[in-house]
Coordinates of C-alpha atoms and ligand atoms in Angstrom, one line a residue:
M1 CA 0.3 0.1 0.0
A2 CA 1.5 3.2 -0.9
E3 CA 2.4 5.6 1.7
F4 CA 1.2 9.1 2.3
D5 CA 3.4 11.6 0.8
I6 CA 3.6 14.4 3.4
E7 CA 6.1 16.6 1.6
R8 CA 4.1 16.5 -1.4
F9 CA 0.7 17.4 0.4
V10 CA 2.2 20.0 1.9
Q11 CA 3.7 21.6 -1.3
L12 CA 0.7 21.4 -3.1
S13 CA -1.5 22.7 0.1
K14 CA -3.7 25.7 -1.1
A15 CA -7.0 27.4 -0.4
V16 CA -9.6 26.2 -2.7
D17 CA -9.4 28.0 -6.3
L18 CA -12.8 29.5 -6.7
S19 CA -11.7 31.3 -10.2
D20 CA -13.9 28.9 -12.4
I21 CA -17.0 29.3 -10.4
D22 CA -19.9 31.1 -12.7
W23 CA -21.4 33.2 -10.0
K24 CA -23.5 34.3 -12.2
E25 CA -25.1 31.2 -12.9
A26 CA -25.1 30.2 -9.2
T27 CA -27.2 33.4 -8.2
A28 CA -29.5 32.8 -11.0
V29 CA -30.3 29.1 -10.1
G30 CA -30.1 29.7 -6.6
I31 CA -30.8 27.1 -3.7
T32 CA -33.9 25.6 -2.0
D33 CA -34.5 25.9 1.9
E34 CA -33.1 22.3 2.3
E35 CA -30.1 22.8 0.0
Y36 CA -29.4 25.8 2.4
R37 CA -30.0 23.9 5.7
V38 CA -27.2 21.7 4.3
V39 CA -24.6 23.9 3.0
R40 CA -25.0 25.8 6.4
Y41 CA -24.3 23.0 8.4
M42 CA -21.3 22.4 6.2
A43 CA -20.1 25.5 6.5
D44 CA -20.4 26.0 10.2
T45 CA -18.4 22.6 10.8
E46 CA -15.7 23.5 8.0
L47 CA -15.0 26.3 10.0
H48 CA -14.8 25.0 13.3
T49 CA -12.0 23.1 12.3
I50 CA -9.5 25.2 14.0
L51 CA -11.5 24.1 17.4
Y52 CA -11.2 20.7 16.6
L53 CA -7.5 21.2 16.0
R54 CA -7.1 22.6 19.5
D55 CA -8.5 19.2 20.9
L56 CA -6.3 16.9 19.0
L57 CA -3.0 19.1 19.7
H58 CA -1.9 17.6 22.7
G59 CA 0.9 15.3 23.8
H60 CA 2.2 12.5 21.5
I61 CA 0.6 14.3 18.5
A62 CA 1.7 17.9 18.9
R63 CA 5.5 16.2 19.1
D64 CA 5.0 14.4 15.6
P65 CA 6.7 16.7 13.2
E66 CA 4.8 15.0 10.2
V67 CA 1.4 15.1 11.9
T68 CA 2.1 19.0 13.0
Q69 CA 2.8 19.8 9.5
F70 CA -0.2 18.0 7.9
L71 CA -3.0 19.9 10.7
A72 CA -1.6 23.0 9.8
C73 CA -2.1 22.6 6.2
W74 CA -5.3 20.6 6.9
V75 CA -7.1 23.4 9.4
Y76 CA -5.7 26.1 6.4
E77 CA -7.8 24.3 3.9
E78 CA -10.7 23.5 5.8
T79 CA -10.7 27.2 7.0
H80 CA -10.9 27.9 3.3
H81 CA -13.7 25.3 2.6
G82 CA -16.2 26.9 5.1
R83 CA -15.3 30.4 3.6
A84 CA -15.6 29.2 -0.1
L85 CA -19.4 27.7 1.2
E86 CA -20.2 31.0 3.0
E87 CA -19.3 32.9 -0.2
F88 CA -21.7 30.7 -2.4
L89 CA -24.3 31.4 0.3
A90 CA -23.8 35.1 -0.2
K91 CA -23.9 34.9 -3.8
V92 CA -27.5 33.0 -3.5
G93 CA -29.1 35.8 -1.1
R94 CA -28.6 34.1 2.2
P95 CA -25.0 35.7 3.8
T96 CA -23.9 34.6 7.0
E97 CA -24.5 37.1 10.3
P98 CA -21.4 38.5 11.5
D99 CA -21.8 36.8 15.0
R100 CA -22.5 33.4 13.8
F101 CA -19.0 31.7 14.9
Q102 CA -19.6 33.4 18.2
S103 CA -22.8 32.2 18.6
L104 CA -22.4 28.6 17.7
V105 CA -19.4 28.4 19.9
K106 CA -21.5 26.9 22.8
Q107 CA -20.6 25.4 25.8
P108 CA -20.2 22.0 25.2
T109 CA -22.1 18.9 26.8
V110 CA -20.7 17.4 29.9
R111 CA -20.1 14.4 27.6
E112 CA -18.2 16.3 24.9
S113 CA -15.9 18.0 27.8
M114 CA -15.0 14.6 29.5
G115 CA -14.5 13.3 26.2
D116 CA -12.1 16.0 25.5
S117 CA -10.1 16.0 28.8
L118 CA -9.9 12.3 28.4
F119 CA -8.5 12.5 25.4
A120 CA -5.9 15.1 25.9
L121 CA -5.0 13.2 29.2
A122 CA -4.7 9.9 27.5
A123 CA -2.9 11.6 24.5
T124 CA -0.2 13.2 27.0
V125 CA 0.3 9.9 28.7
S126 CA 0.2 7.3 26.2
P127 CA 1.5 7.3 22.5
L128 CA -1.0 4.7 21.6
L129 CA -4.3 6.9 21.6
A130 CA -2.8 8.8 18.6
A131 CA -4.0 6.0 16.4
T132 CA -7.4 6.0 17.3
H133 CA -7.4 9.8 17.1
M134 CA -6.1 9.1 13.6
C135 CA -8.6 6.5 13.0
W136 CA -11.5 8.9 14.2
G137 CA -10.1 11.5 11.7
A138 CA -10.2 9.0 8.8
A139 CA -14.0 8.4 9.1
N140 CA -14.8 11.6 9.5
E141 CA -12.8 12.9 6.4
L142 CA -14.3 10.1 4.2
T143 CA -17.8 10.8 5.6
A144 CA -17.2 14.6 4.8
A145 CA -16.3 13.5 1.3
A146 CA -19.4 11.5 0.9
S147 CA -21.4 14.3 2.0
Y148 CA -20.2 16.4 -0.5
Q149 CA -20.6 14.0 -3.4
A150 CA -24.3 13.3 -2.3
L151 CA -24.9 16.6 -2.6
A152 CA -23.4 17.2 -6.0
E153 CA -25.4 14.7 -7.4
R154 CA -28.3 16.2 -6.1
T155 CA -28.3 19.8 -6.6
P156 CA -29.7 21.1 -9.8
N157 CA -27.2 24.0 -9.0
A158 CA -24.4 23.2 -11.6
Q159 CA -22.0 25.5 -9.5
L160 CA -22.6 24.4 -6.1
A161 CA -21.8 21.0 -7.8
K162 CA -18.5 22.2 -9.0
L163 CA -17.7 23.7 -5.7
V164 CA -18.8 20.7 -3.4
N165 CA -16.8 18.3 -5.9
K166 CA -13.5 20.7 -5.4
L167 CA -14.2 20.1 -1.5
Q168 CA -14.5 16.6 -1.7
R169 CA -11.2 15.7 -3.7
D170 CA -9.3 17.6 -0.7
E171 CA -11.5 15.5 2.1
R172 CA -10.2 12.7 0.2
K173 CA -6.7 13.8 0.6
H174 CA -7.3 14.2 4.1
F175 CA -8.7 11.2 4.8
S176 CA -5.9 9.4 3.3
F177 CA -3.3 11.0 5.3
Y178 CA -5.5 9.9 8.6
F179 CA -5.8 6.5 7.2
H180 CA -2.0 5.8 6.6
Q181 CA -1.1 7.3 10.0
S182 CA -3.9 5.3 11.8
Q183 CA -2.7 2.1 10.3
K184 CA 1.0 2.7 10.8
R185 CA 0.0 3.5 14.7
L186 CA -2.3 0.6 14.7
V187 CA 0.3 -1.6 13.7
D188 CA 3.4 -0.3 15.7
G189 CA 1.2 0.0 18.8
G190 CA 0.0 -3.7 18.5
W191 CA -3.3 -5.0 20.5
R192 CA -2.7 -2.0 23.2
A193 CA -3.3 0.2 20.7
Q194 CA -6.2 -1.6 18.4
A195 CA -8.1 -2.4 21.9
I196 CA -8.0 1.4 22.9
C197 CA -9.3 2.2 19.0
K198 CA -11.8 -0.6 19.2
L199 CA -13.2 1.0 22.5
A200 CA -13.2 4.4 21.1
M201 CA -14.9 3.8 17.7
S202 CA -17.2 1.3 19.2
R203 CA -18.6 3.6 22.0
F204 CA -18.0 7.1 21.4
W205 CA -17.9 7.6 17.2
Q206 CA -20.6 10.2 16.0
P207 CA -20.5 12.4 12.9
T208 CA -18.3 15.6 12.7
G209 CA -20.1 18.8 13.5
L210 CA -23.3 17.1 15.6
S211 CA -22.5 19.5 18.2
V212 CA -22.5 22.6 15.8
G213 CA -25.2 21.9 13.3
G214 CA -27.6 19.7 16.2
L215 CA -29.2 16.4 16.2
A216 CA -32.1 17.8 14.3
T217 CA -29.6 18.8 11.3
L218 CA -28.4 15.6 11.2
E219 CA -31.1 13.6 11.2
F220 CA -32.4 15.4 8.6
I221 CA -29.1 15.5 6.2
T222 CA -29.3 11.8 7.1
S223 CA -32.9 11.6 4.8
Y224 CA -31.7 14.3 2.4
L225 CA -28.5 13.2 1.1
F226 CA -28.2 9.5 2.5
G227 CA -31.8 8.1 2.4
S228 CA -31.6 6.2 -0.9
E229 CA -30.0 2.8 -1.6
E230 CA -27.3 4.3 -3.5
G231 CA -26.6 7.0 -0.5
R232 CA -26.6 4.2 2.0
E233 CA -24.3 2.4 0.2
S234 CA -21.6 5.2 0.0
L235 CA -21.6 5.1 3.7
R236 CA -21.5 1.6 4.0
A237 CA -18.2 1.9 1.9
V238 CA -16.9 4.5 4.6
D239 CA -17.2 1.5 7.0
T240 CA -15.8 -1.1 4.5
T241 CA -12.9 1.2 4.5
I242 CA -12.3 1.6 7.9
G243 CA -12.7 -1.6 8.3
K244 CA -9.2 -2.3 6.4
L245 CA -7.1 -0.8 9.3
P246 CA -5.9 -3.8 11.5
D247 CA -8.5 -5.2 13.7
M248 CA -11.0 -2.8 12.6
D249 CA -13.2 -5.1 10.2
W250 CA -16.2 -5.1 12.6
F251 CA -16.6 -1.5 12.2
H252 CA -19.9 -0.4 11.3
G253 CA -20.4 2.6 13.0
V254 CA -21.4 5.1 10.0
Q255 CA -24.1 2.9 8.5
Q256 CA -25.9 2.2 12.1
W257 CA -25.2 6.1 13.4
T258 CA -26.9 7.1 10.4
D259 CA -29.8 4.6 9.7
A260 CA -30.5 5.3 13.2
A261 CA -30.8 8.7 12.5
R262 CA -32.9 8.6 9.3
D263 CA -35.1 6.2 11.1
R264 CA -36.0 8.9 13.6
F265 CA -36.2 11.8 11.3
R266 CA -39.0 9.1 9.4
K267 CA -40.8 8.8 11.8
A268 CA -40.6 12.5 12.9
H269 CA -41.4 14.1 9.5
P270 CA -43.2 11.0 7.3
A271 CA -44.2 13.8 4.5
D272 CA -41.0 15.2 4.3
Y273 CA -39.2 11.6 4.1
E274 CA -41.1 10.5 1.4
R275 CA -40.7 13.5 -0.8
H276 CA -37.0 12.8 -0.1
R277 CA -37.4 9.2 -1.7
R278 CA -39.7 10.5 -4.5
E279 CA -36.7 12.8 -5.4
D280 CA -34.0 10.3 -5.1
R281 CA -35.8 8.2 -7.3
Q282 CA -35.8 11.1 -10.2
I283 CA -32.0 11.6 -9.3
G284 CA -31.2 7.8 -9.3
A285 CA -31.7 7.4 -13.1
V286 CA -28.6 10.0 -13.5
R287 CA -26.6 8.9 -10.6
A288 CA -23.1 7.2 -11.2
P289 CA -22.6 3.7 -9.3
V290 CA -20.6 4.4 -5.9
P291 CA -17.7 2.3 -5.0
A292 CA -17.7 -0.6 -2.5
A293 CA -15.1 1.3 -1.0
V294 CA -12.0 3.4 -1.3
A295 CA -9.1 2.9 -2.5
V296 CA -6.5 3.9 0.1
Ligands
LIG301 FE1 -13.6 20.5 4.6
LIG302 FE1 -10.9 17.6 5.5

């Protein structure tokens, strides 16, 4: 399996290029309220990457030059993802309120606080936890890529599709780094690193941005973007790919979490759920087949 080339990644890292986005066309086509809800969540989550970076930079991880160089470029690229999405929203008449970022940096839940503190402590006392951090990151980057792909396939706004396809390509590069780091650390750390990873991913994994977008928004997105058989398959492919890591072949966390969330949305909003499925059937005729797993 090819190694991730950190030198090449750092040299080529850049803000997403918007020079070929036709803003006039983007504005003329516009977006629906449901598309706005998805893009708003994506922009908010991207712009929170700097706070996720704070949670990552502890102990062993903060002392690894390969990881810190990646993270410096990663947070730069993700921030520009958020800015690009907000620029798109402004162009379609839905500008971001000036104090949005501050208003979203809410008090974390007790579980989040405990989780952050435990992760920080464990990362300080043991390099073994870094393998889990990297596995977690790989799952989240690949889920983000699947979300952008699903939105690109669904939206009638060709310029939005073009933009999120660019973001999707960046997310797959980020995934590759996290996956290879996790693989190396799970092998080097042996059964102890693998046991910690198994415990964390089975007990605590949840999608990025849950505390930013809120549970109701995530439930809506699982129906809107991932309610079709193709949508579910794209998430199964995430689990299958994460399952290629050492002792991770049991992992079905993304599929399980999203299946449950989609089910709750179906029960709470049956009419919207059925409309999403009708829209799926119209889109299905032109959708490209989804790979069963991602090449890494
Ligand atoms: Fe991103
Ligand atoms: Fe990313």
